[in-house]
Amino acid sequence: MALRLPSPFLAKMKSLLGENYDNFMKSYEQAPNAGIRVNTLKISREEFMKLSPFDLAPIPWCSTGYYTQAGERPGRHPYYHAGLYYIQEPSAMAPVELLGVTPGDRVLDLCAAPGGKSTQIAAKLNGQGVLVSNDLHPDRTKALAKNLEMYGVRNAVVLNEDPERIAGAFPGFFSKILIDAPCSGEGMFRKDESMLKYWEESSPLKFAEMQRDILKSAAAMLRPGGRLVYSTCTFSPEENEGMIAEFLNEQPDFYVIPVDHSESFSPGETNWMTGQEDVKEDVLSGTARLWPHKVRGEGHFMAVLQREGEPDMHEAEREQAPLFKPDALVNGSLAVTSRTEHARERKGKAALREERPGKAGKYGKGAARQQGSRRSGADSPSGSIAINRFQAFIREQLDMKLTGYPVIYGNHVYVSPLPEDRLKQLKVIRPGWYMGQLKNERFIPGHPLATALQADEAVRYVSLSSEDGEAVRYLKGETLSIPEERVICRSGAEAKGYVLVCIDGYSAGWGKWQAGILKNEYPAGWRWTSV
């Protein structure tokens, strides 16, 4: 059945596109395109192509993105649950490519849920630098946190905050900022018909007000010389070129970096600008659009903005100095920098606490906030025990390098890419990479610790096959019979104990092996539910 597109929307598109309008309308007769993006935190693009069970075609604007064929269901393959790829609409992969992220950058994904672009950013950071992923809607941050964990991201903080409050905590801090702005969603009508019932003729103007505030906050957080990419999935000029024109008029130290229009990207639209004397057409034509009648993807708009000036490199170096350095061994133990002075500075202040975990997860799905009650920090008795047990676990069970700041919420241990003071007064969903929790004075490793490991970082691991059903049985939570010779141990280690469970060599979770039995430690909330 053909889409019933609103008459005001059609009239606006006809005015905007002119002679291209008929081709645009024909795009609605075609099925939407589907794609996956290889997660290079876990597997190289070349290795994935050797393993891939799918018929793939490259997406022109993303070197790790591939079109999948109609009828294929990548969400029902064990590789999806092992985090080897992210299922993503092809056009949605473009903004991060234009952001130009490199290892060591400090990146903010301001409207991040459900996490597709954040996982793409994290892969480009390759474990170096900082990723702050934020979303204003509490329910959506659950999916955001889970996706970052599934895809093995070690250096991300997840927030549930208003952009203006984040700007107060991070003035001039980030080298790269992505705003995948909330919008009227006109470019997604073909892919998601449900968006049609929310669209009104006034929708673009309503969203423009929200976008204006987000851009203002983002500008305050971008350091001199930094880059900001603004993107939407709508066709509306009010939310796209018009928003950028207004921003440039108010922020004279920003300018547009023109996007190369030689292949997939079309120039920004300027036909709507009649009578707007304060807008420079040649500047806005340097923005980019992906049109569904010109590419295999949905409608998207992108603008690449640069801030003038040079960053303070000394300030950046100070921010990167970690307090917690498990890669520096002292008498076989993990070295922890003394935090006495930091504790004194915090004295008398409200401290981060953890809301008690609910049914959504066993390691704290609630936001951690400063609300007048003191959390159990690394200097408290329980915090010290948690750190010591965690150190012992790393020493005995893993062979890896780990840098960051220790953060203790109750009995839960995280390693954060940011110092604790940076997170004061913010709603924190995840302060960093979740390590696990202290329970009955024993350290229980968390599932996100496992999903971010490589097989050779574990003292012992077992690799399950994706082809004979045992990987699916593990993902369903079943206990498996695994002979001892299949447990790969580091020299001198016995097979009994925690085992990193891999699927065809790529980490998926924990198990406990003893006497030929692999006890399943895969979290109930993550289990395979497909038939």
PDB file of C-alpha atoms in Angstrom, residues 323 339 342-343 346 350-353 370 374-375 377-379 405-409 416-426 428 431:
ATOM      1  CA  LEU A 323      44.518   8.194  38.542  1.00  0.00           C
ATOM      2  CA  ARG A 339      43.217   9.591  46.391  1.00  0.00           C
ATOM      3  CA  HIS A 342      40.849  14.125  46.361  1.00  0.00           C
ATOM      4  CA  ALA A 343      38.815  12.800  49.275  1.00  0.00           C
ATOM      5  CA  ARG A 346      35.275  16.367  48.364  1.00  0.00           C
ATOM      6  CA  ALA A 350      27.390  15.628  48.174  1.00  0.00           C
ATOM      7  CA  ALA A 351      28.856  12.638  46.361  1.00  0.00           C
ATOM      8  CA  LEU A 352      27.733  10.358  43.590  1.00  0.00           C
ATOM      9  CA  ARG A 353      25.564   7.500  44.655  1.00  0.00           C
ATOM     10  CA  GLN A 370      24.768  13.844  43.489  1.00  0.00           C
ATOM     11  CA  ARG A 374      27.464  10.073  50.180  1.00  0.00           C
ATOM     12  CA  ARG A 375      28.280   7.118  48.004  1.00  0.00           C
ATOM     13  CA  GLY A 377      33.976   5.683  47.332  1.00  0.00           C
ATOM     14  CA  ALA A 378      37.359   4.056  46.844  1.00  0.00           C
ATOM     15  CA  ASP A 379      38.546   5.517  50.175  1.00  0.00           C
ATOM     16  CA  TYR A 405      39.819   6.580  36.974  1.00  0.00           C
ATOM     17  CA  PRO A 406      38.293   4.209  39.540  1.00  0.00           C
ATOM     18  CA  VAL A 407      34.667   4.996  40.350  1.00  0.00           C
ATOM     19  CA  ILE A 408      32.800   3.092  43.067  1.00  0.00           C
ATOM     20  CA  TYR A 409      28.999   3.197  43.320  1.00  0.00           C
ATOM     21  CA  SER A 416      36.038   5.905  33.872  1.00  0.00           C
ATOM     22  CA  PRO A 417      37.853   7.895  31.165  1.00  0.00           C
ATOM     23  CA  LEU A 418      37.038  11.066  33.143  1.00  0.00           C
ATOM     24  CA  PRO A 419      38.002  12.228  36.619  1.00  0.00           C
ATOM     25  CA  GLU A 420      35.197  12.111  39.133  1.00  0.00           C
ATOM     26  CA  ASP A 421      34.964  15.879  39.500  1.00  0.00           C
ATOM     27  CA  ARG A 422      33.876  16.178  35.861  1.00  0.00           C
ATOM     28  CA  LEU A 423      30.685  14.249  36.662  1.00  0.00           C
ATOM     29  CA  LYS A 424      29.573  16.235  39.693  1.00  0.00           C
ATOM     30  CA  GLN A 425      25.895  17.245  39.708  1.00  0.00           C
ATOM     31  CA  LEU A 426      25.178  15.366  36.448  1.00  0.00           C
ATOM     32  CA  VAL A 428      25.194   9.655  35.160  1.00  0.00           C
ATOM     33  CA  PRO A 431      30.452   6.603  34.525  1.00  0.00           C
TER      34      PRO A 431
END
